[in-house]
Every structure is written in C-alpha cells, then in structure tokens.
Tab-separated table of C-alpha atoms (C1' of nucleotides) in Angstrom:
chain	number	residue	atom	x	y	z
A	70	UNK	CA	74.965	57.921	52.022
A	71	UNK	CA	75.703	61.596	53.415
A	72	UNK	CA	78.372	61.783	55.677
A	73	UNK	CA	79.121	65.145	57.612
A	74	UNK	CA	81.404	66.445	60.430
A	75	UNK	CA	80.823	68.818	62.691
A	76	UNK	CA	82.962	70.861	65.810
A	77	UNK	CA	79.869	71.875	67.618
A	78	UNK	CA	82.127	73.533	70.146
A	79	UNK	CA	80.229	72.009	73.070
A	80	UNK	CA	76.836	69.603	72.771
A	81	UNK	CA	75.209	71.441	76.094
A	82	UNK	CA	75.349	74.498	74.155
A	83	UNK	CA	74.234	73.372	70.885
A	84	UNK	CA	72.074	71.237	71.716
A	85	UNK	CA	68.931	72.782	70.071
A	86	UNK	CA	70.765	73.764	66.864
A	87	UNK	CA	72.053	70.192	66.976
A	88	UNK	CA	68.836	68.450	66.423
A	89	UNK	CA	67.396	71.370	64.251
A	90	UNK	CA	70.568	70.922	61.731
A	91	UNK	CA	69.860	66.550	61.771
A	92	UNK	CA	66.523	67.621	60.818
A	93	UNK	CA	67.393	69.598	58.071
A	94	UNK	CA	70.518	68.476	56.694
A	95	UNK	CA	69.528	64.721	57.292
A	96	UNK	CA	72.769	63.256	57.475
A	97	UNK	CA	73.318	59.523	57.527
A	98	UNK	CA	76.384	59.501	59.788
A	99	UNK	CA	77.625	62.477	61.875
A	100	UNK	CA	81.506	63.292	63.226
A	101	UNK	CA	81.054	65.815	66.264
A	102	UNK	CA	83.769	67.375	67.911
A	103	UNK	CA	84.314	69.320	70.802
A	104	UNK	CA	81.466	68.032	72.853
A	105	UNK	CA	82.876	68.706	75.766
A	106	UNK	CA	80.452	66.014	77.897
A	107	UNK	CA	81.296	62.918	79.180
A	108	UNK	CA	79.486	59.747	77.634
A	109	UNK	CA	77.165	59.433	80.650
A	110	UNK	CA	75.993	63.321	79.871
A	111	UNK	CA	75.907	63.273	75.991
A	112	UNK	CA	73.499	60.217	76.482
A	113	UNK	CA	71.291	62.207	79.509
A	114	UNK	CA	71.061	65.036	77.092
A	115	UNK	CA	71.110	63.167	73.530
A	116	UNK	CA	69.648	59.545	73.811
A	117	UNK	CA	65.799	60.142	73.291
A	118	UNK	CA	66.262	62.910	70.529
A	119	UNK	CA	68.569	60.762	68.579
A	120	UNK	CA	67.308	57.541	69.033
A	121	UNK	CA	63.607	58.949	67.881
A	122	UNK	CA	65.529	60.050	64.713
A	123	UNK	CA	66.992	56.447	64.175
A	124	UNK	CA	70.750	57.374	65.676
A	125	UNK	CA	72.619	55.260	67.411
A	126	UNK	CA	75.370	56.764	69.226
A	127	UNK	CA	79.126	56.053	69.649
A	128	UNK	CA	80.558	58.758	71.995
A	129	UNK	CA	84.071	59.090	73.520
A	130	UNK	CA	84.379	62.175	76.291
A	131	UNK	CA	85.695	63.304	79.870
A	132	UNK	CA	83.684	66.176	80.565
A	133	UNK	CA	85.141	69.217	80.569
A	134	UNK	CA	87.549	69.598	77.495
A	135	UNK	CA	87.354	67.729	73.705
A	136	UNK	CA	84.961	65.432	73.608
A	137	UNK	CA	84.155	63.234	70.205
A	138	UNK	CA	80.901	61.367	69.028
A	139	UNK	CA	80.115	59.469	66.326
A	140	UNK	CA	75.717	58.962	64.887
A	141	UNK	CA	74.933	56.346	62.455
A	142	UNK	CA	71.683	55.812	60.824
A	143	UNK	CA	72.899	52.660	59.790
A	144	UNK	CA	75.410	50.314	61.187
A	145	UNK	CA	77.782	51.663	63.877
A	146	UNK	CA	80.419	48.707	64.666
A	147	UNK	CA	83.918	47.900	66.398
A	148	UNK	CA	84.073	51.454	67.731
A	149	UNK	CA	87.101	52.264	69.418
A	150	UNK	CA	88.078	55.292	71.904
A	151	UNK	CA	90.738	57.199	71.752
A	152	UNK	CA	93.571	57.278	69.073
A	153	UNK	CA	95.821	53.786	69.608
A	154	UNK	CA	99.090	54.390	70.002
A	155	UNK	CA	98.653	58.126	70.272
A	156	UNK	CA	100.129	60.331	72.788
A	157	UNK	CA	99.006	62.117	76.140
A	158	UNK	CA	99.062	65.327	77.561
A	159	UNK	CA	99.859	64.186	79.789
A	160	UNK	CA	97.319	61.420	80.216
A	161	UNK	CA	95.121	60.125	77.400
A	162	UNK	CA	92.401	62.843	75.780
A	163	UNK	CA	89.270	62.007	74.172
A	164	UNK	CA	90.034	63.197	70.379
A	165	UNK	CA	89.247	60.173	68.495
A	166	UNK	CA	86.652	57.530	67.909
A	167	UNK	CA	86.017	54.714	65.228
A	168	UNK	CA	83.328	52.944	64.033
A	169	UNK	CA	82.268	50.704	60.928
A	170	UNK	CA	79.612	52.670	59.392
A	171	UNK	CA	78.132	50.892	56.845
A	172	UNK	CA	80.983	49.877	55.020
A	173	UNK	CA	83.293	53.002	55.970
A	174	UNK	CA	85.854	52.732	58.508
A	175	UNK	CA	85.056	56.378	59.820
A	176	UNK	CA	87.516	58.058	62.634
A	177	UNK	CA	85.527	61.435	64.117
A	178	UNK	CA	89.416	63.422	65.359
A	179	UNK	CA	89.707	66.384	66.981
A	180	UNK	CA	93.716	67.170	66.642
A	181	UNK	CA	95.501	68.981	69.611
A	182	UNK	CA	95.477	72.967	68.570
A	183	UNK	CA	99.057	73.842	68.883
A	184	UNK	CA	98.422	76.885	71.113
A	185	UNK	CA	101.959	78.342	69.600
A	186	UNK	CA	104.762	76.612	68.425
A	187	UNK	CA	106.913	76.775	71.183
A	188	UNK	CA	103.975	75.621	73.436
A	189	UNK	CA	104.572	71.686	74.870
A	190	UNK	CA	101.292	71.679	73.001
A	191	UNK	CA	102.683	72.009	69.069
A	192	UNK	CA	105.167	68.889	69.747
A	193	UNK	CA	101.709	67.102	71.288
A	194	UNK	CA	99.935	67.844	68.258
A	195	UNK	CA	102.744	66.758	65.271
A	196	UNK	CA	103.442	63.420	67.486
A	197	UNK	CA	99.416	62.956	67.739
A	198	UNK	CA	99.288	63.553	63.834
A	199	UNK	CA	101.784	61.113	63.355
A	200	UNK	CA	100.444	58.417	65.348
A	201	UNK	CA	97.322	59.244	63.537
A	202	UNK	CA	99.024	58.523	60.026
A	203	UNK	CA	100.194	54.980	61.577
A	204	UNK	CA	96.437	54.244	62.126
A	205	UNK	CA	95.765	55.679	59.072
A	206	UNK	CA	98.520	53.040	56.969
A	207	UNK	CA	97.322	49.852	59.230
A	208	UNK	CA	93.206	50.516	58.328
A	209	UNK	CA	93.431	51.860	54.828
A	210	UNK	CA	94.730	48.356	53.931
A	211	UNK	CA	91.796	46.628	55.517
A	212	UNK	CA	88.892	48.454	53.334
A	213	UNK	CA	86.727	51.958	53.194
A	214	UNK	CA	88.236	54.663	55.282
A	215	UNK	CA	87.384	58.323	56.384
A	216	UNK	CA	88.960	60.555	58.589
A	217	UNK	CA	86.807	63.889	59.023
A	218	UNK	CA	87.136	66.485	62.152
A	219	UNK	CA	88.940	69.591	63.046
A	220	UNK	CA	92.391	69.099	62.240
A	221	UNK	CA	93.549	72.498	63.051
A	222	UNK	CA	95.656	72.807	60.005
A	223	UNK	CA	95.169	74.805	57.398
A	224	UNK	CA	96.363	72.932	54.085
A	225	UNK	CA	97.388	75.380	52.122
A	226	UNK	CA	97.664	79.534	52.648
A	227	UNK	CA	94.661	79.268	50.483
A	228	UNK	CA	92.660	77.908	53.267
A	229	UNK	CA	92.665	80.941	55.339
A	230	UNK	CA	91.727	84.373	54.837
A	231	UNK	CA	94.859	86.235	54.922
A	232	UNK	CA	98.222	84.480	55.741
A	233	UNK	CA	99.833	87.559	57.042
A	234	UNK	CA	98.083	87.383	59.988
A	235	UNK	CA	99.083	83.536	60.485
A	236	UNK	CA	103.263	84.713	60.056
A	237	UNK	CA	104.832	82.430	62.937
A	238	UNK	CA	101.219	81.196	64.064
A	239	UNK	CA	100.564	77.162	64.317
A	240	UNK	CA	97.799	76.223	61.476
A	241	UNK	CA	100.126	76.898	58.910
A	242	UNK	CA	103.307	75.950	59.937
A	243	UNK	CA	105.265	73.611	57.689
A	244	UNK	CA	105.505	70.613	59.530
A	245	UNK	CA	102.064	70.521	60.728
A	246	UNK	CA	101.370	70.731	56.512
A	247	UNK	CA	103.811	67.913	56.541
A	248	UNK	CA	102.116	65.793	59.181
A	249	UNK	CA	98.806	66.127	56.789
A	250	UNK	CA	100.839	65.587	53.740
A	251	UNK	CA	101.672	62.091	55.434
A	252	UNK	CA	98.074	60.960	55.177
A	253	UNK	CA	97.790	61.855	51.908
A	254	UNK	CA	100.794	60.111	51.270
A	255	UNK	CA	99.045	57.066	53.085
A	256	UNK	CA	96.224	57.185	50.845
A	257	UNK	CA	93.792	60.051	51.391
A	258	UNK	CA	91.939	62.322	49.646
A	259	UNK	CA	90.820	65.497	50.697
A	260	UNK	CA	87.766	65.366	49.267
A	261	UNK	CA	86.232	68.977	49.282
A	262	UNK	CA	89.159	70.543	47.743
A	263	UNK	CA	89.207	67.950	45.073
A	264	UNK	CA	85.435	68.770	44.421
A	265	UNK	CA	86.395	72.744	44.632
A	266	UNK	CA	90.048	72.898	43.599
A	267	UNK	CA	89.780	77.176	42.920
A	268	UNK	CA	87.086	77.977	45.763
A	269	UNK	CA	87.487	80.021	48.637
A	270	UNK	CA	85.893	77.528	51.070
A	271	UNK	CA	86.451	78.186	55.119
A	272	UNK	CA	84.868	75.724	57.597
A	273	UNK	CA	85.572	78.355	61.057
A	274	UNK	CA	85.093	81.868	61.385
A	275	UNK	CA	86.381	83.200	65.084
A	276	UNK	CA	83.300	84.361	66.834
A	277	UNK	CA	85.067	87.855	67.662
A	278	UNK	CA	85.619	91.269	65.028
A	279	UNK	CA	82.959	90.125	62.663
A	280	UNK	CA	85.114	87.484	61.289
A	281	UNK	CA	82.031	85.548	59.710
A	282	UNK	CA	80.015	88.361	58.237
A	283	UNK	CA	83.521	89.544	56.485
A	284	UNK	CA	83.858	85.833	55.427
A	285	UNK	CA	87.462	86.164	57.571
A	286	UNK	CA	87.932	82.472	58.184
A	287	UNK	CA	89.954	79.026	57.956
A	288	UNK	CA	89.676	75.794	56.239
A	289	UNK	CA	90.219	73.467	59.231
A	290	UNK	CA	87.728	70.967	59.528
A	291	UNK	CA	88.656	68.046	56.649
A	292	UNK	CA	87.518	65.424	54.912
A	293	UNK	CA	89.567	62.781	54.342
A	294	UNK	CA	88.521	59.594	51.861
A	295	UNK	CA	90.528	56.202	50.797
A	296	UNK	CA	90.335	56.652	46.691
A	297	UNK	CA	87.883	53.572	46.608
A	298	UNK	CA	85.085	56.423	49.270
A	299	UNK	CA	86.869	59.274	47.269
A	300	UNK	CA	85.621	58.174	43.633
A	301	UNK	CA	82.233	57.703	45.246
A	302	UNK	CA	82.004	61.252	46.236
A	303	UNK	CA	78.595	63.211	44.923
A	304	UNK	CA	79.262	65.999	46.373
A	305	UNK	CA	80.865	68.180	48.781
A	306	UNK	CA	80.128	71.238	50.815
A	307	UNK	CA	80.408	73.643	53.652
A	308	UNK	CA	76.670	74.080	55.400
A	309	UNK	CA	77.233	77.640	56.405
A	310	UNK	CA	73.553	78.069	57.172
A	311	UNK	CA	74.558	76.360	60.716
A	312	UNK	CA	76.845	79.391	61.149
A	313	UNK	CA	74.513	82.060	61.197
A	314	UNK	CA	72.377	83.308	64.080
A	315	UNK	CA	72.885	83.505	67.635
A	316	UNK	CA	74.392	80.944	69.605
A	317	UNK	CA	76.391	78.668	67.222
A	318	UNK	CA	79.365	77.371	66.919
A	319	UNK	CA	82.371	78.979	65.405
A	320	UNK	CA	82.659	75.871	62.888
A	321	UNK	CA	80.199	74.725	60.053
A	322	UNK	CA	79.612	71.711	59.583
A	323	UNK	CA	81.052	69.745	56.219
A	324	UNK	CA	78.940	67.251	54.480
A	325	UNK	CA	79.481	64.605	52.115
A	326	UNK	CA	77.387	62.884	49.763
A	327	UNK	CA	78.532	59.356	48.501
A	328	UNK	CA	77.240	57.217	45.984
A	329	UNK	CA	76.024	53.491	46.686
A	330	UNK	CA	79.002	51.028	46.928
A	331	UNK	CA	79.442	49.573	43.048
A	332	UNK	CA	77.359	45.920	43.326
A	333	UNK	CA	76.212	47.114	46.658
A	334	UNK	CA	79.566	45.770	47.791
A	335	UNK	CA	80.452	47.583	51.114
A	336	UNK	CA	83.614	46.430	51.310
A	337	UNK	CA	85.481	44.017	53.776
A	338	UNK	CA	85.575	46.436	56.830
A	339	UNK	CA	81.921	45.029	57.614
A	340	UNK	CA	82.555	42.172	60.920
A	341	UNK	CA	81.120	39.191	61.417
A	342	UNK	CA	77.679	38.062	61.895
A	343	UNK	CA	79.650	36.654	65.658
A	344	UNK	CA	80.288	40.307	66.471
A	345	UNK	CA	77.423	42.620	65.766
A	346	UNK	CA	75.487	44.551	67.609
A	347	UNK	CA	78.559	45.557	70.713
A	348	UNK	CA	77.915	48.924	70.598
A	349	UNK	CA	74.402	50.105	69.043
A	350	UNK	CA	70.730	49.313	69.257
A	351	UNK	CA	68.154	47.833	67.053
A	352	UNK	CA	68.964	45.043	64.728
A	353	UNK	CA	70.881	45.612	61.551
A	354	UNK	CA	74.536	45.519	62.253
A	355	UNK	CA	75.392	43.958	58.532
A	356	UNK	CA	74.855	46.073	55.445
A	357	UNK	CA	73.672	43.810	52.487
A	358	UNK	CA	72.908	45.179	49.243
A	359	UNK	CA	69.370	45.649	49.845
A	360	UNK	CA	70.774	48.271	52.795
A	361	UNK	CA	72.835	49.884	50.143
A	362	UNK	CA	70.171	50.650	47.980
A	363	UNK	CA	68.331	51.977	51.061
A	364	UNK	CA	70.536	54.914	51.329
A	365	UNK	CA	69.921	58.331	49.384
B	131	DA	C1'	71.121	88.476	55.619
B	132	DT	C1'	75.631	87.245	58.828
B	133	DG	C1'	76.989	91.917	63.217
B	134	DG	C1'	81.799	93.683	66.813
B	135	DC	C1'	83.868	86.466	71.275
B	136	DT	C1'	82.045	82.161	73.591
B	137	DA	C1'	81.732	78.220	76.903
B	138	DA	C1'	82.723	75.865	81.197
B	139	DT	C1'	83.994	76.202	85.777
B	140	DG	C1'	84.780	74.319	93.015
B	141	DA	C1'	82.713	81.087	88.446
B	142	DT	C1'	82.686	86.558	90.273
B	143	DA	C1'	88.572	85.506	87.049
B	144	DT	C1'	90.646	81.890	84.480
B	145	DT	C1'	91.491	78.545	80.845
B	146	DA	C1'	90.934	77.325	76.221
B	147	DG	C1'	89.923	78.011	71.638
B	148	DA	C1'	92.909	79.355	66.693
DNA sequence: ATGGCTAATGATATTAGA
C-alpha cells in the first residue's frame, strides 16, 4: 500500500501536475493540502479524472484559503471534517480530514503557520496542535493510525537549511517542537526520519532566491505512523521530481510504502458491514485479506 | 538539470504563505 502527502498549494493551479504525478507515482491513498477549493469545486474540477483512475474522494474546503482532501484507491470510510475539538480563527477552518483507508485511520492536516510568534496566529497554531494530540491519544487506541500533512514545524534544526536564518522565526520554536514531541509521546513515529536518521531531507523549498536549485529548504511536511503502520514501513521518500519545472508547488510530495497487514489482518479501525459505503463510490468498503494481497 | 516568488481575489494592490 503506498501512502503519500502532498501541499499542492492550490488544486486549480496544479491541477495538470496533479494527475500527471497519480500517474506516475501511483499512489494508493493521497493527503493534499492547501487546495484552496471548496468541495463543490474540487469535485467540478477533480471527479472524472479521479474517478477514471479508481479514486474516490473525501474533500473538506471553503474556497479561498486551506483546503484538505483525502483519495483512496481502496476503502475511504467514516470521514470526518475538520479537527474535533480544535480551535477557530475565529470560526472553524478546513485543515483536517479523516478517513478509514483500508485499515489505516489516516488524518490529511494542514497546521495553522504561525505567521510570527507574537501573531494571534502562533497561540492558534500550539492550541490546534494540541487538540490535534487529544485526537491523536483517543484513535491510536482504536487501531492503525497516520497523520501526514504540512505541519509547519521543523523537528529538529536539522530539518532546515540553515537555522540562523530561522533565530526568533516560528518553525523552530521550542514549543511548537514540544507540541510535535506530544504526538510522539502519544504514539507516533515519524517515519521518514526513522528510515533516514543522517539525511539531509527537505519537503519545501520557497519559490523565491533560488531556494530549490541551492537545495535551501525545510522539512515540514511529516509522516506520522502508530508503531503497528510504522514497522510496516518499506520505504520512505521525498518525490522531488514534482518540484521541478514551471508551475509547481513549493512542497514535494512524501510517499510511503507499507507492507501488507501480517495475516492480511487490517486491523479493527475497519466499520461495519451496517455502515459502508457513506462517503465513496463503487462497492468495496471492507478490506478482507484477499484486498490485502491486492495491494503492491 | 532545478533558475532569481506564487496564487487568489469584488484584482490593477493586498493577503497569505514560511
């Protein structure tokens, strides 16, 4: 099963590198970020292309700002919108979505920026985080869980390119480390920097100064695994081929590969024959074994 | 090859990104 995330910095933009990069990198589930559409215009512009490809399409967005989607080749179940029990700014802000993906409890999160830490924005994000890490503690009891998406941290100062130019900048500070430290402590696993402990590995590049062509960038976008996804992990990497060109994003997308469940057991996140089927097309809302050793 | 910001908007400047 590859799993991969992805802040595509708006879908209306992106949308032919979009279905170029499912073509080529093939992923089984996809995390985007920063769509910026609201459901009713992701579908307009999205539903044909990706349900040709065998997508079906969980998508959480207002229009203008954030904006988060989930794609599942496979199952795509109990989604839910929005972070529960998260905070405002003021109002609720479309930075989080759920859904059972074969197995996987999978949240696709786009965490506030900061702006600067004495912006209202900073206390937004660590109270957001923290809510998060709530979620995090009820779900991670239940079964499989991933949480992959722009975080806009930095985990350590060897996640960005020089940390003298971050002195007194959000990204680094250390209680937005803290707030990330929290889900670890809850159970996750950062699963590319466990794959590439000593690797300079960046995920964003800003688009201005030549940042990506001097390799100037930030480990921001994460990938977070319960040890029972974690141990399944194949590999782990950053697809910086999406990066290059003309008109991409300023992230790359990150992309998992996991082994089959052991026993094709997916794990007790998978719901009831009684409610399949709420959110997606086509028939298959269960994974069985024989699904399991369907996947790559 | 990867090139000196980009995208969205009640646009012609502003907000946001990080």
């Amino acid at each position: 099963m590859r799993i991969a995330t992805w802040n595509i910095n708006s879908a209306k933009a992106r949308q032919a590198r979009l279905i170029e990069w499912l073509d080529r990198a093939a992923p089984d589930v996809v995390c985007l970020q920063e769509t910026k559409l609201s459901d009713d215009a992701f579908l307009e512009l999205f539903d044909e292309d990706l349900f040709r490809r065998g997508y079906r399409i969980a998508h959480h967005g207002d229009g203008r700002w954030n904006g988060v989607a989930i794609l599942s080749r496979g199952s795509l179940d109990n989604v839910v919108r929005g972070l529960p029990g998260g905070p405002g700014f003021p109002g609720p802000e479309p930075r989080a979505i759920a859904a059972t993906c074969d197995g996987i409890r999978v949240w696709s999160l786009y965490v506030p920026n900061g702006r600067t830490v004495d912006d209202p924005h900073y206390a937004y994000k660590l109270t957001w985080l923290a809510a998060l890490r709530d979620v995090v503690v009820a779900e991670s009891a239940r079964g499989p869980l991933m949480t992959l998406g722009d975080f806009n941290i930095a985990p350590t100062d060897a996640d960005v390119w020089d940390v003298a130019q971050f002195e007194g900048a959000t990204h680094v500070t250390p209680a937005e480390r803290s707030a990330l430290a929290a889900l670890v402590d809850a159970g996750l696993t950062d699963v590319l920097r466990a794959r590439w402990p000593d690797d300079v590995v960046y995920t964003y590049w800003d688009y201005r100064q030549l940042c990506f062509p001097k390799n100037y960038g930030m480990r921001i976008d994460l990938t977070l695994a319960t040890a029972d996804v974690a141990e399944r992990v194949c590999a782990v990497w950053v697809d910086r081929a999406a990066r290059k060109g003309t008109g991409t994003s300023d992230h790359a997308p990150v992309v998992v590969d996991l082994d089959t469940a052991p026993d094709g057991d997916v794990g007790p996140m998978v719901p009831p024959p009684s409610s399949r089927g709420s959110s997606s097309r086509g028939s298959s809302g269960r994974s069985t074994s024989s699904d399991s050793l369907r996947q790559r």
